[in-house]
XYZ file of C-alpha atoms in Angstrom:
675
model
C 125.957 132.882 99.513
C 125.433 128.968 99.540
C 121.701 128.371 99.422
C 119.331 126.005 100.487
C 118.096 123.421 97.573
C 115.584 124.451 95.738
C 112.323 122.701 95.670
C 110.862 123.701 92.324
C 110.290 120.601 90.253
C 113.058 119.187 88.014
C 112.983 120.650 84.251
C 114.231 123.653 82.504
C 112.885 126.916 83.453
C 111.078 129.318 80.642
C 113.024 131.600 79.541
C 111.083 134.643 80.435
C 112.667 137.855 80.635
C 110.331 138.324 83.920
C 111.176 135.266 85.527
C 114.276 133.835 84.352
C 115.349 131.698 87.780
C 117.840 129.145 87.864
C 117.309 126.436 90.384
C 119.989 127.178 92.151
C 119.306 131.087 92.025
C 116.958 133.683 92.703
C 115.865 136.268 90.205
C 115.714 139.885 91.708
C 112.143 139.781 91.591
C 111.704 137.937 94.647
C 113.851 139.573 96.843
C 112.290 142.713 99.155
C 109.049 142.447 101.129
C 106.252 141.241 99.636
C 102.748 138.541 100.504
C 103.553 135.499 100.336
C 101.210 134.577 97.756
C 103.387 136.608 95.625
C 106.439 135.077 96.584
C 105.348 131.740 95.491
C 104.213 133.201 92.428
C 107.594 134.703 91.668
C 109.390 131.745 93.177
C 107.152 129.167 90.593
C 108.874 128.252 86.937
C 106.343 126.942 85.629
C 103.395 129.492 85.847
C 103.070 132.980 84.358
C 99.979 135.169 84.344
C 98.095 138.759 83.938
C 96.527 138.368 86.740
C 97.245 141.118 89.410
C 97.003 138.773 92.489
C 97.612 135.219 91.688
C 96.328 133.069 94.227
C 98.919 129.590 94.705
C 97.546 126.950 93.210
C 95.334 124.700 92.541
C 92.498 126.389 91.657
C 89.086 125.381 91.037
C 87.584 126.109 87.420
C 85.181 124.984 85.314
C 84.940 125.314 81.015
C 83.745 128.869 80.018
C 80.422 128.896 77.397
C 80.889 127.537 73.946
C 80.576 131.015 72.753
C 84.059 131.619 73.851
C 85.719 127.914 72.919
C 84.431 128.780 69.719
C 86.222 132.244 69.911
C 89.538 130.285 69.718
C 88.953 127.167 67.460
C 92.258 125.944 65.967
C 90.693 126.861 62.630
C 89.456 129.716 63.270
C 91.006 133.089 62.558
C 91.646 134.251 66.584
C 92.762 130.463 66.760
C 95.967 130.759 64.241
C 96.463 134.050 65.885
C 97.099 132.611 69.163
C 99.324 129.737 67.219
C 101.295 131.941 65.562
C 101.463 134.347 68.974
C 102.757 131.935 71.068
C 105.355 130.185 68.302
C 107.147 133.396 68.127
C 107.788 132.974 71.798
C 108.715 129.388 71.520
C 105.662 127.794 72.637
C 104.740 125.077 70.260
C 102.390 122.777 71.908
C 100.306 123.548 73.938
C 96.068 123.121 74.664
C 94.338 126.568 74.848
C 90.677 126.776 76.671
C 88.433 129.332 78.460
C 87.482 128.578 81.885
C 86.162 130.143 84.878
C 88.512 129.672 87.966
C 88.900 130.509 91.103
C 89.940 129.761 94.696
C 88.008 127.706 96.712
C 88.154 128.759 100.815
C 90.922 131.024 100.255
C 90.456 133.520 103.153
C 89.779 136.968 102.515
C 92.557 139.837 101.363
C 93.775 142.228 99.270
C 93.228 139.577 96.281
C 90.340 139.468 94.461
C 88.925 135.846 94.617
C 85.961 136.390 92.420
C 85.388 133.969 89.672
C 87.289 134.848 86.777
C 87.627 134.269 83.051
C 90.725 133.125 82.047
C 92.218 132.460 79.145
C 94.489 128.822 79.892
C 97.336 127.721 77.961
C 98.624 124.432 79.206
C 102.202 123.481 78.257
C 103.870 119.858 79.245
C 106.948 118.254 79.078
C 110.127 120.171 78.194
C 108.243 122.887 76.130
C 109.956 125.454 77.260
C 109.572 130.021 75.788
C 109.299 133.490 76.487
C 106.646 132.808 78.792
C 106.145 136.353 79.927
C 106.111 138.473 76.822
C 103.773 135.433 75.418
C 101.157 136.225 77.926
C 101.260 140.112 77.418
C 100.704 139.277 73.580
C 97.707 137.037 73.894
C 96.087 139.595 76.197
C 96.992 142.103 73.695
C 95.594 140.295 71.011
C 92.171 138.750 72.205
C 90.801 141.811 74.809
C 90.299 143.276 70.859
C 87.539 140.166 70.521
C 86.661 140.654 74.079
C 84.720 143.263 75.914
C 84.953 142.322 79.239
C 87.939 141.486 82.299
C 89.747 138.535 81.756
C 93.538 136.740 82.463
C 95.839 134.608 80.664
C 97.619 132.050 82.006
C 100.362 130.214 81.048
C 100.962 126.920 83.170
C 102.764 123.575 83.027
C 100.035 121.811 85.229
C 102.564 118.869 85.775
C 105.318 121.004 87.335
C 103.567 124.180 88.382
C 104.399 124.148 92.351
C 101.480 122.320 93.717
C 103.683 120.468 96.419
C 102.415 117.779 98.523
C 103.392 117.025 101.961
C 104.326 113.715 103.013
C 105.727 111.661 105.929
C 108.880 110.785 106.745
C 109.806 107.738 109.455
C 111.062 108.448 112.706
C 114.690 105.805 111.873
C 115.074 108.694 109.098
C 118.739 110.229 109.564
C 116.907 113.269 108.402
C 114.996 113.369 111.268
C 117.724 113.489 113.788
C 119.477 116.243 111.801
C 116.035 118.168 112.290
C 115.425 117.263 116.193
C 118.688 118.740 117.032
C 118.295 121.816 115.755
C 114.162 122.203 115.981
C 114.269 124.557 119.486
C 116.675 126.855 118.052
C 114.855 126.828 114.529
C 111.668 128.020 116.245
C 112.923 130.675 118.152
C 114.654 132.292 115.143
C 111.211 132.229 113.500
C 109.428 133.431 115.830
C 111.995 136.163 116.689
C 111.460 137.028 112.931
C 107.381 136.203 112.072
C 106.073 137.023 115.953
C 102.894 135.334 115.669
C 102.355 135.100 111.672
C 103.293 131.360 111.555
C 101.362 128.667 112.193
C 103.036 125.310 111.528
C 106.859 124.447 111.526
C 108.304 120.988 110.811
C 110.284 118.507 108.621
C 108.270 116.704 105.391
C 109.337 115.192 102.307
C 107.795 117.619 99.888
C 107.347 117.920 96.161
C 104.714 117.897 93.387
C 104.631 113.990 94.005
C 106.462 111.030 95.965
C 109.193 110.636 93.348
C 110.206 114.447 93.180
C 109.980 115.109 96.969
C 112.805 116.422 99.156
C 113.687 116.657 102.371
C 112.079 120.634 103.839
C 111.506 122.774 106.607
C 107.889 123.958 106.037
C 107.201 126.846 107.336
C 103.473 127.565 107.338
C 102.339 131.577 107.712
C 99.173 132.937 107.527
C 98.022 134.171 104.300
C 98.806 137.658 103.262
C 102.018 137.403 105.594
C 104.544 140.531 104.257
C 107.971 139.683 104.793
C 110.997 139.574 102.878
C 111.152 135.921 102.556
C 114.220 135.237 100.796
C 116.408 136.923 102.892
C 114.496 135.062 105.880
C 115.034 131.708 103.818
C 118.874 132.549 103.601
C 118.696 133.057 107.515
C 117.584 130.454 108.300
C 119.423 127.935 106.058
C 122.537 129.292 107.051
C 122.349 130.761 110.556
C 120.346 127.121 111.761
C 119.775 124.694 108.909
C 123.590 124.600 107.704
C 125.486 124.235 110.846
C 123.816 121.133 111.585
C 123.975 118.996 108.565
C 126.107 116.389 107.875
C 128.008 115.874 104.687
C 125.319 114.636 102.083
C 121.906 115.889 103.489
C 120.340 118.800 101.806
C 117.640 120.049 103.853
C 115.195 122.559 102.130
C 113.142 125.662 103.611
C 110.296 126.393 101.891
C 106.748 128.897 103.002
C 103.706 128.277 102.646
C 100.082 129.708 103.599
C 98.057 127.554 105.582
C 96.875 127.705 109.114
C 96.034 125.443 112.413
C 92.282 124.899 112.790
C 91.066 123.950 115.496
C 87.241 123.656 115.455
C 83.781 122.295 114.307
C 81.624 122.939 110.835
C 81.036 126.928 110.782
C 77.330 128.060 113.060
C 75.376 129.660 110.228
C 72.115 131.658 111.425
C 68.368 131.499 109.910
C 65.457 128.962 109.871
C 63.549 129.123 106.970
C 63.684 129.029 102.916
C 65.416 126.112 102.660
C 62.597 124.877 100.109
C 63.197 127.693 97.509
C 67.085 126.576 97.442
C 69.117 123.891 96.285
C 70.030 121.746 98.760
C 73.523 121.285 97.445
C 73.638 125.336 98.454
C 72.443 124.775 101.944
C 75.585 124.355 104.724
C 76.682 121.315 106.011
C 76.178 117.472 104.609
C 73.804 115.631 103.366
C 73.747 111.861 104.564
C 71.040 111.044 101.834
C 72.069 107.346 101.072
C 74.013 106.799 104.644
C 71.503 108.072 106.760
C 70.980 105.873 110.481
C 68.652 106.070 112.665
C 70.788 106.424 115.328
C 74.463 107.423 115.801
C 77.249 105.132 114.810
C 81.211 105.701 114.970
C 81.955 109.112 112.999
C 78.229 110.132 112.983
C 77.262 113.834 112.621
C 76.925 115.203 116.104
C 75.491 119.110 117.712
C 74.980 121.287 120.190
C 71.392 122.331 120.553
C 71.310 125.888 120.346
C 73.779 125.920 118.106
C 73.810 125.206 114.280
C 77.311 123.480 113.683
C 79.407 120.570 115.154
C 81.712 117.755 115.030
C 82.570 113.813 114.642
C 80.542 111.191 117.595
C 84.171 109.547 118.185
C 82.937 106.020 119.479
C 81.230 104.805 122.322
C 82.397 104.295 125.995
C 81.828 103.245 128.965
C 82.971 104.777 132.355
C 82.936 103.967 136.186
C 84.219 107.064 138.691
C 83.511 106.004 142.256
C 80.521 104.044 142.509
C 78.717 105.303 139.506
C 78.705 103.696 135.764
C 77.982 105.744 132.437
C 77.188 104.720 128.709
C 78.379 107.805 126.614
C 80.534 108.589 123.886
C 83.474 110.384 123.502
C 84.669 113.327 121.160
C 85.976 116.733 121.524
C 86.076 119.516 124.096
C 85.521 122.123 121.687
C 82.604 120.377 119.901
C 80.630 120.299 122.993
C 81.479 123.918 124.305
C 78.826 126.015 125.517
C 76.559 128.069 123.503
C 77.025 131.506 122.206
C 73.832 132.403 123.933
C 75.581 131.198 127.455
C 76.719 134.103 129.830
C 80.161 134.823 129.161
C 80.751 133.898 133.004
C 79.975 130.199 132.408
C 81.722 129.753 129.406
C 85.008 131.442 130.814
C 84.836 128.720 133.503
C 84.187 126.454 130.769
C 87.353 127.197 128.847
C 89.349 127.371 132.399
C 87.987 123.962 133.719
C 85.604 122.409 131.418
C 83.249 119.805 132.694
C 83.773 117.895 135.708
C 81.062 115.123 137.283
C 78.322 115.855 139.863
C 79.107 119.404 140.829
C 76.084 121.915 140.679
C 78.975 124.759 139.127
C 78.994 122.922 136.031
C 75.881 122.465 135.012
C 75.274 125.552 133.648
C 78.485 124.517 131.092
C 77.137 121.278 130.647
C 75.620 120.817 126.729
C 72.785 118.937 125.294
C 74.180 117.257 122.447
C 72.091 115.972 119.228
C 72.574 113.803 116.753
C 73.106 115.083 113.440
C 73.896 118.572 113.899
C 71.033 120.753 113.039
C 73.328 122.454 109.703
C 73.170 118.560 108.334
C 69.642 117.628 109.707
C 68.152 120.549 107.211
C 70.506 119.297 104.412
C 69.636 115.964 104.735
C 65.919 116.417 104.533
C 66.650 119.177 102.192
C 67.834 116.967 99.735
C 65.682 113.672 100.654
C 62.791 115.992 99.484
C 64.274 117.486 96.216
C 65.245 114.008 95.661
C 61.516 112.083 96.069
C 60.062 114.990 93.855
C 62.491 114.285 90.707
C 62.180 110.261 91.424
C 57.928 110.734 91.790
C 57.904 112.990 88.451
C 59.983 110.569 86.867
C 58.263 107.262 88.295
C 54.906 108.901 86.866
C 56.497 109.322 83.390
C 57.530 105.567 83.141
C 54.186 104.489 84.492
C 52.434 106.796 82.000
C 54.680 105.492 79.072
C 54.064 102.105 79.933
C 50.283 103.046 80.213
C 50.345 104.280 76.881
C 52.428 101.302 75.777
C 49.415 98.801 76.534
C 46.517 101.022 75.258
C 48.331 100.682 71.654
C 49.333 96.913 72.562
C 53.040 97.631 71.870
C 55.124 95.574 73.700
C 57.142 96.180 76.818
C 60.562 94.931 76.723
C 62.248 93.864 79.728
C 64.551 96.637 79.809
C 61.881 98.912 80.392
C 60.377 97.112 83.226
C 63.876 96.668 84.806
C 63.957 100.833 84.627
C 60.955 101.250 86.318
C 61.469 98.345 89.222
C 64.268 100.367 89.878
C 63.413 103.424 89.547
C 60.269 102.142 92.196
C 62.950 100.812 94.430
C 64.953 103.860 94.489
C 62.113 105.948 95.166
C 60.735 103.756 97.998
C 64.407 103.768 99.787
C 64.461 107.762 99.582
C 61.065 107.522 101.350
C 62.191 105.280 104.022
C 65.304 107.926 104.626
C 63.114 110.573 104.926
C 60.727 108.881 107.399
C 63.876 108.741 109.495
C 64.860 111.958 109.055
C 61.559 113.630 110.060
C 62.774 112.867 113.726
C 66.067 115.067 113.547
C 67.503 116.410 114.935
C 67.217 113.970 117.918
C 68.647 114.694 121.745
C 71.304 111.856 122.273
C 73.597 112.851 125.065
C 74.262 115.671 127.757
C 78.138 116.410 128.679
C 79.330 114.528 131.411
C 82.991 115.714 131.640
C 85.023 117.761 129.277
C 88.920 119.241 129.601
C 87.820 123.105 128.363
C 90.192 124.286 126.437
C 93.309 122.947 127.447
C 97.464 122.418 127.268
C 99.265 119.218 128.654
C 102.061 119.609 130.802
C 103.772 118.342 127.296
C 103.172 121.333 125.557
C 99.974 119.880 123.785
C 96.206 120.327 123.503
C 94.339 118.542 125.434
C 90.375 118.495 123.786
C 88.488 115.545 125.028
C 84.605 115.114 125.970
C 82.588 112.314 127.520
C 78.869 112.803 126.462
C 76.995 110.459 129.024
C 73.972 109.148 126.530
C 70.429 110.193 127.552
C 68.135 108.850 125.035
C 67.158 105.171 126.011
C 67.248 103.688 122.530
C 70.919 104.791 121.856
C 71.842 103.558 125.803
C 70.824 99.692 124.376
C 72.395 100.491 120.364
C 75.701 101.808 121.970
C 76.280 98.390 123.993
C 77.270 96.515 120.921
C 77.736 99.273 117.880
C 81.577 100.235 118.002
C 82.178 98.734 114.406
C 83.403 100.281 111.549
C 81.156 101.465 109.042
C 80.625 99.587 105.720
C 81.087 103.073 103.820
C 81.168 103.051 100.099
C 84.031 105.084 98.390
C 80.903 107.195 96.759
C 80.096 108.307 99.989
C 82.485 110.659 100.820
C 84.132 113.096 98.162
C 87.509 112.389 99.861
C 87.068 109.003 101.282
C 88.878 106.421 99.545
C 88.440 103.327 102.422
C 90.143 100.941 99.874
C 93.429 102.422 99.938
C 93.324 101.481 103.452
C 92.153 98.125 103.426
C 94.153 97.319 100.491
C 97.295 97.479 102.866
C 96.236 96.004 105.141
C 97.227 92.810 103.198
C 100.580 93.889 102.963
C 101.040 95.190 106.579
C 99.238 92.068 108.881
C 97.006 89.128 108.727
C 94.733 89.706 111.532
C 94.085 93.679 110.774
C 90.307 95.170 111.217
C 88.260 95.301 108.266
C 84.855 96.715 107.423
C 81.976 95.789 109.687
C 83.975 94.642 112.397
C 84.708 96.590 116.276
C 87.114 98.188 118.158
C 89.110 96.178 120.516
C 89.979 98.878 122.934
C 92.938 101.606 123.111
C 96.368 101.140 121.996
C 99.842 103.632 121.929
C 100.154 106.008 118.966
C 103.397 104.990 117.187
C 105.366 107.459 114.741
C 105.765 106.064 111.707
C 102.652 103.651 111.562
C 99.259 103.206 109.518
C 96.055 104.750 111.098
C 92.359 105.583 109.594
C 89.909 107.310 110.714
C 85.793 107.696 110.748
C 84.478 111.395 110.597
C 81.721 112.906 109.860
C 82.774 114.985 106.794
C 85.220 112.724 104.995
C 84.324 109.656 106.273
C 87.036 106.764 106.352
C 90.412 108.013 105.158
C 94.071 106.771 105.810
C 97.488 108.314 107.208
C 100.645 108.046 108.571
C 102.052 109.475 111.677
C 104.779 111.443 111.209
C 107.822 110.690 112.489
C 108.469 114.181 114.249
C 106.167 116.334 115.989
C 104.791 120.372 114.297
C 104.896 123.324 116.184
C 101.603 124.345 115.808
C 101.409 128.184 116.166
C 97.809 129.188 118.482
C 95.487 131.988 117.780
C 95.951 134.879 118.881
C 95.559 135.965 121.987
C 91.871 136.612 123.654
C 90.297 134.033 121.194
C 92.568 130.555 121.774
C 93.690 131.267 124.951
C 94.679 127.796 127.029
C 94.774 126.689 130.544
C 97.025 123.657 132.216
C 95.440 121.057 134.202
C 94.573 123.018 137.577
C 92.663 125.818 134.948
C 95.247 128.557 135.089
C 95.890 130.691 132.222
C 98.947 129.466 130.368
C 100.282 133.101 129.614
C 101.777 133.705 126.352
C 104.985 134.808 128.121
C 105.602 131.085 128.827
C 103.876 129.616 125.456
C 102.796 130.685 122.169
C 102.591 126.994 120.556
C 102.250 123.684 120.925
C 103.520 120.377 120.054
C 101.202 117.964 117.974
C 101.302 114.523 116.534
C 100.431 115.072 112.777
C 98.708 112.246 110.886
C 99.248 112.712 106.856
C 97.674 110.770 103.815
C 98.387 110.071 100.872
C 96.714 109.365 97.392
C 99.175 106.345 95.646
C 98.376 103.623 92.401
C 101.616 102.234 93.900
C 103.682 104.830 91.554
C 105.567 107.203 93.353
C 105.680 109.637 90.760
C 101.784 109.541 91.244
C 101.442 109.603 94.814
C 100.198 112.905 95.990
C 98.949 114.230 99.513
C 95.364 114.025 100.107
C 92.928 115.384 102.746
C 92.894 113.272 106.078
C 90.898 115.234 107.890
C 88.284 118.766 107.333
C 86.382 120.956 109.467
C 83.548 118.828 110.735
C 85.539 115.830 111.942
C 86.877 116.792 114.829
C 86.485 114.126 117.757
C 86.908 111.374 115.379
C 88.674 108.418 116.451
C 92.511 107.773 115.087
C 92.297 104.174 115.109
C 95.490 101.446 114.151
C 95.007 98.359 112.000
C 94.140 96.376 114.318
C 91.403 98.032 115.965
C 92.855 99.472 119.074
C 91.914 103.567 119.699
C 95.118 105.376 119.729
C 93.898 109.044 119.587
C 91.089 111.688 119.090
C 91.558 114.189 115.963
C 90.815 117.590 117.430
C 92.086 119.961 114.197
C 94.164 119.568 111.431
C 96.944 121.804 109.321
C 95.704 123.334 106.700
C 97.735 124.110 103.340
C 96.348 126.799 100.875
C 98.466 125.694 98.491
C 98.468 122.483 97.432
C 98.550 118.572 95.165
C 96.980 118.847 91.386
C 93.690 117.468 92.720
C 92.958 119.361 95.858
C 92.179 123.614 96.763
C 94.211 122.848 99.920
C 95.768 119.826 101.859
C 94.544 118.723 105.466
C 96.373 116.864 107.987
C 95.077 115.566 111.364
C 96.230 116.620 114.797
C 95.739 114.316 117.503
C 95.238 113.758 121.288
C 96.497 110.412 122.586
C 94.998 108.444 124.162
C 97.998 107.993 126.696
C 97.472 112.159 127.114
C 93.782 111.589 127.660
C 94.161 108.855 130.646
C 96.902 111.461 132.269
C 94.713 114.038 131.491
C 91.689 112.544 133.597
C 93.311 111.374 136.401
C 95.043 114.977 136.921
C 91.096 116.410 136.224
C 89.351 113.968 138.821
C 91.935 112.983 141.121
C 90.961 109.687 141.356
C 90.669 106.239 139.273
C 88.364 105.841 136.247
C 88.259 102.780 134.020
C 87.069 103.545 130.600
C 85.695 100.852 128.319
C 85.141 100.612 124.733
C 82.290 98.098 124.713
C 82.390 95.671 121.764
C 80.877 91.791 121.612
C 83.110 90.345 124.628
C 82.022 92.644 126.884
C 84.495 91.178 129.309
C 87.568 90.912 126.631
C 90.081 93.383 128.986
C 91.667 94.511 126.035
C 88.519 96.986 125.724
C 89.438 98.671 129.271
C 91.607 101.854 129.620
C 92.730 101.839 133.459
C 93.063 105.277 134.330
């Protein structure tokens, strides 16, 4: 039986007797029912480990203590024994190191995800060998020297399975092939996996863009149990192969992943923050990037909760004879608190919040800036940093005083160091004064969609929040500008990638410090960016075809139509969503990998095109738990378009609404969205 083209990286497979797999063959090991994690491991030609339940790469790691490194020094007895053992099994070029490794944020299951001491053997290039017997021999050799549990891992970091998902342009002929069979495909997958799958779409997939291939990617919940190899063959033979024209080859692959629709997690407890490091607290610290009033992408939360999401952008709207100022975010960001009575919460899920209805008052949330988690973490970070800086300044002043008493010369470098330390201390003290007032109440829900789904089978997750802070009412009229974030502000933020791309795309693109121009249409295959609470400014491309996204289990993510009627699971088990994918590149396809477009806490961010028009609102993410080497997971964005938002507002409110993204030229018609 002909099989789907493989997706392993190019190169010869190790000659391990336990893992003899050619690119167009499958070993007996990967046949039969098994956890998805085990199947990924068994189909990876470039990874072999003694771990009983290996989780997908990449793992987070740190170098183990010097004691362990000294044990395996190349000139030591054990180091030489390791070299001889590997040579006997055909591995001549390698690197050996003891590390502590684990898989951050992987869901709980049968696997042990504790931090594990590991003897890591890295091989490169065409280096093959008998990896399975080599790892067992190393385990037996080293455990005579170590009296604690450890694993041995042999892998090729360049070729081990660490895939990225890349967007495809809508005009690509592979899109046509996929869309001709996708409805049949999704029915087939649902019949086999029921609610265990989370996302299905066609992507280019590979360790980098240069080696990527077209593949139907099916994400399933971690620790799903199935006969993956047989299902892969069935999907290819029954669904895909009959539609493939000559010359096209579409692969099939399964990855552990989830569809995430939610805010930063809620964390209980009030005290004790002074006794722990700020980095151990939940939330984000905005030290060095703290504003007295919120801007685009700022952290917001609901009074009575600790988590939250992102402020999208500032808007004004007219409904009837009334005009309000406020901001736009997700409905789930402003959901009623956990302490709200169940009847009111159910009402919110079904109908959301409408203006001027007394029945909706119990569902209206008071919104604060920043969220409580972020306020606590920022204040704690500032307090600890101020303490350290004060001690440093005092030491520098004491040193200067001693030098003056001894008549020693103070060099310019010493003066410069003291001046910089004092300036930074003053900056931190100034930010600490701002943080004293946090969190501050800034708004109250005016309209929200609730947990809705549109007639076109897309999630609708939008809210308008009326500003109640008088100072912010003035501030918001001229504040829809793109923040001038430095790359170092956020771990996943690489705004320079986007601003550089403008040079080749348009001469009049929006730049940091400039303002939004209004609204526009989401176009597949085009570049966009967002500004969010967690990852700052990130860029991405709208994927050329929609993704099927599986809703969570019944009772948690039940959805409602435009009229507030429950959409039964006999009618709907999934939605079709627009996906935004990020890629990090140095203009070399061999170095291009998927990056994070958004993470939890970025919900509510605006999606903006190259000219500064708002085209959508991000409400969730597709999270893959196996991803590129520099990320422990990969995160794509899910978006509600402004067109869908407009249509839904009209259906819910039943009258004309005029929505505006204010900017310098208030009379500019481009800033209006007439509903």
